[in-house]
mmCIF file of C-alpha atoms in Angstrom:
data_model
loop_
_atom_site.group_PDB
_atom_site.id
_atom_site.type_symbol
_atom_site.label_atom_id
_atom_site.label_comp_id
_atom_site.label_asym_id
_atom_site.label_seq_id
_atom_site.Cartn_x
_atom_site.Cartn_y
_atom_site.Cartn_z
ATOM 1 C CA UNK A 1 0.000 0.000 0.000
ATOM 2 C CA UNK A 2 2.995 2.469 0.528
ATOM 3 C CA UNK A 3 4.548 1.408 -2.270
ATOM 4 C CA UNK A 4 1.062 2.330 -4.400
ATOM 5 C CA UNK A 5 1.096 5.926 -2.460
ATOM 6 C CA UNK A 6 4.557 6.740 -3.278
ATOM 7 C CA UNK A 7 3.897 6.104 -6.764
ATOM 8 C CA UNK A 8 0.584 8.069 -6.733
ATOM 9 C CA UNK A 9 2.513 11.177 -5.215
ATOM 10 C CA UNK A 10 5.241 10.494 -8.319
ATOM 11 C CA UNK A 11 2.771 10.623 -10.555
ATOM 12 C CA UNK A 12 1.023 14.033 -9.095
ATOM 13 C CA UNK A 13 4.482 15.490 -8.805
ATOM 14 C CA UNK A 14 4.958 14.944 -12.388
ATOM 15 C CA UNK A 15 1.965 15.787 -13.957
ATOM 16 C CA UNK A 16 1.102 19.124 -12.259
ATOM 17 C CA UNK A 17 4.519 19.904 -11.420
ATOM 18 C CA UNK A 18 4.009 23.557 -12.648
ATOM 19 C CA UNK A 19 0.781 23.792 -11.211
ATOM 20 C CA UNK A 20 1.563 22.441 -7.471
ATOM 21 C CA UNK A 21 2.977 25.036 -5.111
ATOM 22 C CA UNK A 22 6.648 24.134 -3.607
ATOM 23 C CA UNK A 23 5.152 23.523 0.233
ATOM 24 C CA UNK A 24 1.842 21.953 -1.116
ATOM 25 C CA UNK A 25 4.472 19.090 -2.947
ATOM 26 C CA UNK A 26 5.819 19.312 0.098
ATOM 27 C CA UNK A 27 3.037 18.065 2.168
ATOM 28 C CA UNK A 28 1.953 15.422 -0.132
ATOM 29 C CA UNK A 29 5.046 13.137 1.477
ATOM 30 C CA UNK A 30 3.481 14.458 4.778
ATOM 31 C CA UNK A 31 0.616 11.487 3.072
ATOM 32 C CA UNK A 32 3.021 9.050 2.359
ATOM 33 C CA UNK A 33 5.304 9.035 5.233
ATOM 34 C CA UNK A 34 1.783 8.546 7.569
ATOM 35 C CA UNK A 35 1.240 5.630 5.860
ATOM 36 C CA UNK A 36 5.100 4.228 6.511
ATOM 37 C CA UNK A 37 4.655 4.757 9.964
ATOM 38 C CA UNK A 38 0.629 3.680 10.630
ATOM 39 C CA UNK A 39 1.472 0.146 11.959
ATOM 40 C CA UNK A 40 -1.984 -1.351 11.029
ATOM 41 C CA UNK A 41 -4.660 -1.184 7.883
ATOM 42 C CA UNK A 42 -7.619 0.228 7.695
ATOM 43 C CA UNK A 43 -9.891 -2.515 5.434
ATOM 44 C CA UNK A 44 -12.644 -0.543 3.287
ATOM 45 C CA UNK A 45 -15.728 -2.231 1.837
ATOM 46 C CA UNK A 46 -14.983 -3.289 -1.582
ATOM 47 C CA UNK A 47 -17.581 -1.709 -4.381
ATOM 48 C CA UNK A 48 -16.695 -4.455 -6.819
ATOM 49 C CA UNK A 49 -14.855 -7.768 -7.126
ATOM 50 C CA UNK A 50 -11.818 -5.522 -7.382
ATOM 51 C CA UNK A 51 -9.396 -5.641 -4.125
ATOM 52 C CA UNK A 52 -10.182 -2.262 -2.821
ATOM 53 C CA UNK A 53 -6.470 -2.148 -1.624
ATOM 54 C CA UNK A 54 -3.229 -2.978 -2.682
ATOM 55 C CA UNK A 55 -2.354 -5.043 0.273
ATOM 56 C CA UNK A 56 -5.233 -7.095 -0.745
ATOM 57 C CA UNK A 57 -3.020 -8.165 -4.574
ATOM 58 C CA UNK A 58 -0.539 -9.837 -2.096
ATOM 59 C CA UNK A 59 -0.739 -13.290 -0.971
ATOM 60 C CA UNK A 60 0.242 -14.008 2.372
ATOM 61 C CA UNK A 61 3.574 -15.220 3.113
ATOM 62 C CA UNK A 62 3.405 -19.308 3.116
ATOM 63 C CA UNK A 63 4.563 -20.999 5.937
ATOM 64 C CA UNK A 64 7.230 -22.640 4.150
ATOM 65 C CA UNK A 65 9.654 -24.427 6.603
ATOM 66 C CA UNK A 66 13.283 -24.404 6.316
ATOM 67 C CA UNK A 67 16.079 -26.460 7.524
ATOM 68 C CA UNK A 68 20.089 -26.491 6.967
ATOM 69 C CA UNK A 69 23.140 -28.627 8.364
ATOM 70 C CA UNK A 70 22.632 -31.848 8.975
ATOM 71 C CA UNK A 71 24.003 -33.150 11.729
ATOM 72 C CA UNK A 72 22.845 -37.071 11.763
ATOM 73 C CA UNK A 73 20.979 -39.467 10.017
ATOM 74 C CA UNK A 74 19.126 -42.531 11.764
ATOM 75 C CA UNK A 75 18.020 -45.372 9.564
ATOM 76 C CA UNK A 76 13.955 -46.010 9.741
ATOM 77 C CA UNK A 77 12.639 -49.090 11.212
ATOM 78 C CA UNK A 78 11.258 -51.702 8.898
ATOM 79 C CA UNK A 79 7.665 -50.459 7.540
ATOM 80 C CA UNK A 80 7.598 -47.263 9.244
ATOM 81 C CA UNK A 81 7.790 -44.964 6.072
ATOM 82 C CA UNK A 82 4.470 -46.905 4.671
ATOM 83 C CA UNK A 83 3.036 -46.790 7.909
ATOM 84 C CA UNK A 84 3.833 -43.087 7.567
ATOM 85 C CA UNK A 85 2.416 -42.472 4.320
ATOM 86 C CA UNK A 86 -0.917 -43.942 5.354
ATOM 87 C CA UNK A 87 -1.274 -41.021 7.853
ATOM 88 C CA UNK A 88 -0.035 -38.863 5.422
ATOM 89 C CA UNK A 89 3.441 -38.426 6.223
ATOM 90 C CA UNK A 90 5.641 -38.500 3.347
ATOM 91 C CA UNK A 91 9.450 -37.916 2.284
ATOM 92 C CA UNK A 92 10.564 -34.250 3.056
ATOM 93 C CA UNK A 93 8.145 -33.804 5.551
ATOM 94 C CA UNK A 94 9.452 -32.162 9.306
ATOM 95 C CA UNK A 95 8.561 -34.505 11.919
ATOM 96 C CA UNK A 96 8.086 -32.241 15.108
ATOM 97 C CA UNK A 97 5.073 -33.041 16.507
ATOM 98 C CA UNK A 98 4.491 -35.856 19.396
ATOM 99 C CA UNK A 99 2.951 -37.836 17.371
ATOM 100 C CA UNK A 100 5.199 -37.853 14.670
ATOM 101 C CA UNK A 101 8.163 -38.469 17.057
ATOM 102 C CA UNK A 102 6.290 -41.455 19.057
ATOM 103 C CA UNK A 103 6.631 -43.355 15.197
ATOM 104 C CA UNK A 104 9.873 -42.910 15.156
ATOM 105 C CA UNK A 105 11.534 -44.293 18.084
ATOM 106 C CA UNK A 106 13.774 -42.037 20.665
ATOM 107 C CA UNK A 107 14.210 -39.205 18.647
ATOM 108 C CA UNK A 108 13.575 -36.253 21.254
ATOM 109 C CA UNK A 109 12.333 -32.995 19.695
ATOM 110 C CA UNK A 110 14.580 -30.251 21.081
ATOM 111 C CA UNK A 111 12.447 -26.878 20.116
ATOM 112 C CA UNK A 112 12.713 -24.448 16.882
ATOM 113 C CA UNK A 113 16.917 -24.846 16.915
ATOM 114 C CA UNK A 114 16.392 -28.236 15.385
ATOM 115 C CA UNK A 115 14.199 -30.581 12.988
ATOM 116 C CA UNK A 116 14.063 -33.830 12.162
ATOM 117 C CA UNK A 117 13.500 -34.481 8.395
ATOM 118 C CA UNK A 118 11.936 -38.298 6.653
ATOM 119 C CA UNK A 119 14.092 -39.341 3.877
ATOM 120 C CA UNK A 120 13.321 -42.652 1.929
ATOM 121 C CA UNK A 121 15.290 -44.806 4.437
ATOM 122 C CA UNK A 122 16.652 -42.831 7.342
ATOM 123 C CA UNK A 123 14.810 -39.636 9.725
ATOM 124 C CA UNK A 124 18.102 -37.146 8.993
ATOM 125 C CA UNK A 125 18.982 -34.643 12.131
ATOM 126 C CA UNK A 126 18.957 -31.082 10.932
ATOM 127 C CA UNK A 127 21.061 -28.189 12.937
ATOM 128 C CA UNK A 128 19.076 -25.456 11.859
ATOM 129 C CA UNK A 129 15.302 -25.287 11.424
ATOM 130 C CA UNK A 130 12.807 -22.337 11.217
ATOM 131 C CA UNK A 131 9.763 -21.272 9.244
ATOM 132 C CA UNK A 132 9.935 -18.491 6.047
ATOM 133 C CA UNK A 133 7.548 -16.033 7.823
ATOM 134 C CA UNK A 134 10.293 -16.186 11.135
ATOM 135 C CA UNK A 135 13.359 -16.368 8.868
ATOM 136 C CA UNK A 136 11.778 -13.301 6.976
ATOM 137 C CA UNK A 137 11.041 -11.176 10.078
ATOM 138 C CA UNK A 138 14.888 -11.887 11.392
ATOM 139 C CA UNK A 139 15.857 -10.151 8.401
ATOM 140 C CA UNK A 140 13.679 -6.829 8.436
ATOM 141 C CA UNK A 141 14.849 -6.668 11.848
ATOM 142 C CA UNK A 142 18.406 -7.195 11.468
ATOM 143 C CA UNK A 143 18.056 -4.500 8.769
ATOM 144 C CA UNK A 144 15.738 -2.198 10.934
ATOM 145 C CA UNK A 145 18.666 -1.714 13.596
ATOM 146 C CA UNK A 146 21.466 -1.499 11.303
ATOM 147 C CA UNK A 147 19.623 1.078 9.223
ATOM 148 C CA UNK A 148 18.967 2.727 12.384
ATOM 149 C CA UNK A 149 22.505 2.373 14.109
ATOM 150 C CA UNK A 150 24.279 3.809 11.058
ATOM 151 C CA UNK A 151 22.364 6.408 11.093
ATOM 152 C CA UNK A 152 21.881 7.622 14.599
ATOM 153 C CA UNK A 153 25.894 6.754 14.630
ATOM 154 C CA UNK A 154 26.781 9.191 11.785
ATOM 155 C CA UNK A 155 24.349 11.631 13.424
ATOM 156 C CA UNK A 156 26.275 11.695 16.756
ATOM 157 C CA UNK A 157 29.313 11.731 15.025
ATOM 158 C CA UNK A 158 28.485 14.713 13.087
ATOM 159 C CA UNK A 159 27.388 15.850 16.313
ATOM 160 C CA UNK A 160 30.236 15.624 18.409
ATOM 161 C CA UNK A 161 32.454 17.827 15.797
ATOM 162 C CA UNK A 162 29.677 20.832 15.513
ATOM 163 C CA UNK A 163 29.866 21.114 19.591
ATOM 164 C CA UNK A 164 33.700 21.071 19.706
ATOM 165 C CA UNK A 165 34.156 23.320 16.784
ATOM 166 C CA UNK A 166 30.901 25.523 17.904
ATOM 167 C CA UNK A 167 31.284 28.930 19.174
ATOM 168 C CA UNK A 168 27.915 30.906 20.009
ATOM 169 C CA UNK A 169 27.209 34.140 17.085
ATOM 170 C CA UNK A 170 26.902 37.184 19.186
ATOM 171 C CA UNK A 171 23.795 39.652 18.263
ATOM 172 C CA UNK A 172 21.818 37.248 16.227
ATOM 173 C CA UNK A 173 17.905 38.085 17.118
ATOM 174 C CA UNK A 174 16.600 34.424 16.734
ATOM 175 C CA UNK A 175 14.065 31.733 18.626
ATOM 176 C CA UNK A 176 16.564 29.593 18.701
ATOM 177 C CA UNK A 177 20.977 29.495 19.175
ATOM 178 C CA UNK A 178 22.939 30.224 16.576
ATOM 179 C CA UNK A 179 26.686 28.934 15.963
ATOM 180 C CA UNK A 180 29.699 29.338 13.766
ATOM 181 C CA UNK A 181 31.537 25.947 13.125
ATOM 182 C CA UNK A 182 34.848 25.968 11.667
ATOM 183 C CA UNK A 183 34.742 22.629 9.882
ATOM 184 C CA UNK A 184 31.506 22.861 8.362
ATOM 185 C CA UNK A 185 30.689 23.374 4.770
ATOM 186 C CA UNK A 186 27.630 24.707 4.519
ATOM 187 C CA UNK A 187 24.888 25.712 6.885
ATOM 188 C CA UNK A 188 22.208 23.727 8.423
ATOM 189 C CA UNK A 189 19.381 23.215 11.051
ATOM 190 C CA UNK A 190 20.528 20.276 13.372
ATOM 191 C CA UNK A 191 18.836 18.820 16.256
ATOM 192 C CA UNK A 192 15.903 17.364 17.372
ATOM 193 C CA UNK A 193 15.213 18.105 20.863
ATOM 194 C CA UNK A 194 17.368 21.349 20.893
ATOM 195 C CA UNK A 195 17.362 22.307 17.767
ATOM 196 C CA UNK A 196 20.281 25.262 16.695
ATOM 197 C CA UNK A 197 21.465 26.631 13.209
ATOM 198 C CA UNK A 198 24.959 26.008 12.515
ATOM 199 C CA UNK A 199 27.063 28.118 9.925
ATOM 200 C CA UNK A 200 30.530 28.198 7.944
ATOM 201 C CA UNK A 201 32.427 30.538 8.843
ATOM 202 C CA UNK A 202 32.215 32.403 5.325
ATOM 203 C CA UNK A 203 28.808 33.313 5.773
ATOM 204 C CA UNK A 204 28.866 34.379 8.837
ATOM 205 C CA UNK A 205 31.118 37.261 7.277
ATOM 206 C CA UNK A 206 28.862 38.878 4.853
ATOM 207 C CA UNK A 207 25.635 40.573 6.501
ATOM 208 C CA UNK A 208 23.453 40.099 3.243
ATOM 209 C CA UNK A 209 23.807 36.565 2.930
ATOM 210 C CA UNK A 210 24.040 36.203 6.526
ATOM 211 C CA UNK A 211 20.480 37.398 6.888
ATOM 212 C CA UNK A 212 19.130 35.173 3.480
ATOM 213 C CA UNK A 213 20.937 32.068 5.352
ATOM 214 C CA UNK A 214 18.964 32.400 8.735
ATOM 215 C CA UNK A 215 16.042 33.610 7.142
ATOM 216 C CA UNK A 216 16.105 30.138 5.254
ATOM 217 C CA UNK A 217 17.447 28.009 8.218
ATOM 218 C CA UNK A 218 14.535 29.574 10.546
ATOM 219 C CA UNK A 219 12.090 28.999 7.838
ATOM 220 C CA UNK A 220 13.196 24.909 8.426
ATOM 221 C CA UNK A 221 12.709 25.361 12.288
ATOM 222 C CA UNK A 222 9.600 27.311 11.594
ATOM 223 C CA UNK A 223 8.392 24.430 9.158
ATOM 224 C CA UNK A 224 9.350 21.486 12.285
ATOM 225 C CA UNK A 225 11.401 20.210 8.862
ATOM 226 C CA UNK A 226 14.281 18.847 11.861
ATOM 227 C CA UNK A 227 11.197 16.976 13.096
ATOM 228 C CA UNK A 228 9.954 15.727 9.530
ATOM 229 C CA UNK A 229 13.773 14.713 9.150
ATOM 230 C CA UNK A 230 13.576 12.564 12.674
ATOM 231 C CA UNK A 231 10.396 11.162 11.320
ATOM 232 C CA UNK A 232 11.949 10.310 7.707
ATOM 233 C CA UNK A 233 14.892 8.363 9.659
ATOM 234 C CA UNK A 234 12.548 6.122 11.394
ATOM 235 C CA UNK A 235 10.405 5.157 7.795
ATOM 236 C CA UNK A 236 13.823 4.692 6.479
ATOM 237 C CA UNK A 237 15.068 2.598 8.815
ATOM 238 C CA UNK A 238 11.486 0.626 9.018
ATOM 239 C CA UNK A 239 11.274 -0.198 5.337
ATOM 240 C CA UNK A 240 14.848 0.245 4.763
ATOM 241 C CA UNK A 241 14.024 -3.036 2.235
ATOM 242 C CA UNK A 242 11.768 -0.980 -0.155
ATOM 243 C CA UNK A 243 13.327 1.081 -2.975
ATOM 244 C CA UNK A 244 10.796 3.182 -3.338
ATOM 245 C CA UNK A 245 10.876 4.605 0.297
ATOM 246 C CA UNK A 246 14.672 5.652 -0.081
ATOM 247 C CA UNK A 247 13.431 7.320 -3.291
ATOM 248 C CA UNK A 248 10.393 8.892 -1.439
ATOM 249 C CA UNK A 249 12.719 10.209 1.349
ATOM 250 C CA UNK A 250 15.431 11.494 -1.383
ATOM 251 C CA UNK A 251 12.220 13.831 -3.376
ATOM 252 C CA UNK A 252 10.955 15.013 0.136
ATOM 253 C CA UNK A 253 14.268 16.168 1.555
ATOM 254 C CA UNK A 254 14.722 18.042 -1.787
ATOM 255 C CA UNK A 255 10.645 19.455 -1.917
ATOM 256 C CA UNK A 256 11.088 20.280 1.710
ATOM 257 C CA UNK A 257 14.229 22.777 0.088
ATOM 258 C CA UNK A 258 12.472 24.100 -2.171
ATOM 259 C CA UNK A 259 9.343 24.948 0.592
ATOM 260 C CA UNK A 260 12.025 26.598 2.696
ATOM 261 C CA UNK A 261 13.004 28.703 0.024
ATOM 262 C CA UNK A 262 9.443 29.994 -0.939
ATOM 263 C CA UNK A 263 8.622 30.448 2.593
ATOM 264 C CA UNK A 264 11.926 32.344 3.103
ATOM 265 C CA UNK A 265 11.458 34.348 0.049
ATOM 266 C CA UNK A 266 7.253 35.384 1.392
ATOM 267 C CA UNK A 267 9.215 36.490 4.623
ATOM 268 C CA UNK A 268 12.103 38.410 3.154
ATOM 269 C CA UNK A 269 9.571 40.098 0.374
ATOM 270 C CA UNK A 270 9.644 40.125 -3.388
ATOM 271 C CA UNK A 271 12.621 42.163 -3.627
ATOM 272 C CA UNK A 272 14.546 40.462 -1.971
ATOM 273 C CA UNK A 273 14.425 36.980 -4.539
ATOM 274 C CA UNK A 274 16.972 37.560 -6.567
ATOM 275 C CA UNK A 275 19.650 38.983 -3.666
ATOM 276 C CA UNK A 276 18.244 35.751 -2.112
ATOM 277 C CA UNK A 277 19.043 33.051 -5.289
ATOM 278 C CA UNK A 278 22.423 34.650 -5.734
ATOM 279 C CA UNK A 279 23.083 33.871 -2.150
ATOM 280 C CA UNK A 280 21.895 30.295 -2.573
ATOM 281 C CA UNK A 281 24.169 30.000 -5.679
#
């Protein structure tokens, strides 16, 4: 279903891309990322024999078991694998259930770390045994806190060199602190909790684009974008699996740009656009 959004808002974007103001573009991911992070599905009523959602096009995972190094094989008793058959228990099949075991002799049944498998002569002793639906949520969640670990870890990082190259701009008039940063490149809003706007040293220099820089930095804090940026992390890092979502979050960072500037450029006035676009250049 977010997969069918995303593509929806692609197809707005590019069909009435002249005709869609920057911060109503801007909102449309406000849609999308709603849906990455809504944890259940609403079902609607379907008008026709047509799935009403997209979810509905895709079958549910089977419950396809899996199983890897073996670790033993045990030949089967005389007549067991007919006896077997006849209560329809065939070759490949798991044996984990009491019932299955008590046909079988000794074998003891040790939990979801191991299976028993029939071959055509022999129950074989695997190592490893779990289910595709289990086997597929490891994986998302392995993913899940990688995604999220390299990213909260480059955060911090990036972090811990803006406070110990930080030093406070005197005289700036602003809701929220303002610092110059030696080693930075450009400026930016950072922070989520406290948020602060960090500049290079250069433009801290020149008074003009000094005052276009903060006017577009506040015009992020004004916008919550370092809380829509918090928010984009966690979808990321939650479908981290889906193309589509790392293209979704790529557009919205650069829409939520291009809303900063128009909201920067209604604040500073009319005049003040093309002062403003040479500063951005």
């Amino acid at each position: 279903t977010s997969s069918v959004l995303i593509l929806t808002v692609l197809a707005v974007r590019l069909l009435l891309k002249d005709k869609l103001a920057a911060r109503l573009r801007y909102a449309l991911w406000g849609v999308v990322l709603l849906r990455l992070l809504v944890p259940f599905q609403v079902e609607l009523p379907a008008a026709s024999s047509l799935p009403v959602l997209a979810s509905n096009l895709v079958p549910e995972v089977a419950d396809v078991e899996l199983y890897a190094l073996r670790t033993n094989s045990r030949p089967l008793p005389e007549g067991s694998l007919e006896e077997m058959r006849e209560n329809g228990i065939d070759v490949g099949s798991v044996l984990g259930t009491s019932a299955m075991i008590h046909q079988i002799g000794d074998l003891e049944w040790e939990g979801s770390q191991r299976c028993f498998v029939l071959a055509e002569d022999s129950v074989d002793t695997y190592f490893f045994y779990t289910t595709l639906p289990k086997f597929l949520t490891a994986l998302w969640v392995i993913g899940a806190v990688w995604a999220a670990w390299t990213i909260l870890h480059s955060n911090r990082y990036f972090f811990g060199r803006l406070r110990y190259y930080r030093h406070e701009l005197e005289g700036a008039d602003t809701p929220i602190p303002v610092y110059t940063a030696a080693n930075l490149s450009f400026p930016c809003l950072f922070g989520v909790f406290r948020p602060a706007v960090y500049l290079n040293p250069g433009a801290a220099e020149d008074p003009h684009a000094l005052r276009h820089i903060l006017a577009h930095e506040l015009t992020h804090y004004r916008h919550r974008d370092h809380i829509w940026s918090a928010l984009r992390v966690l979808a990321l890092a939650l479908h981290w699996y889906n193309p589509l979502v790392w293209l979704a979050v790529w557009l919205s960072k650069g829409d939520g740009e291009l809303a900063c500037d128009e909201g920067a450029v209604a604040r500073l006035g009319e005049s003040e656009r093309i002062p403003y676009g040479r500063t951005l250049v």
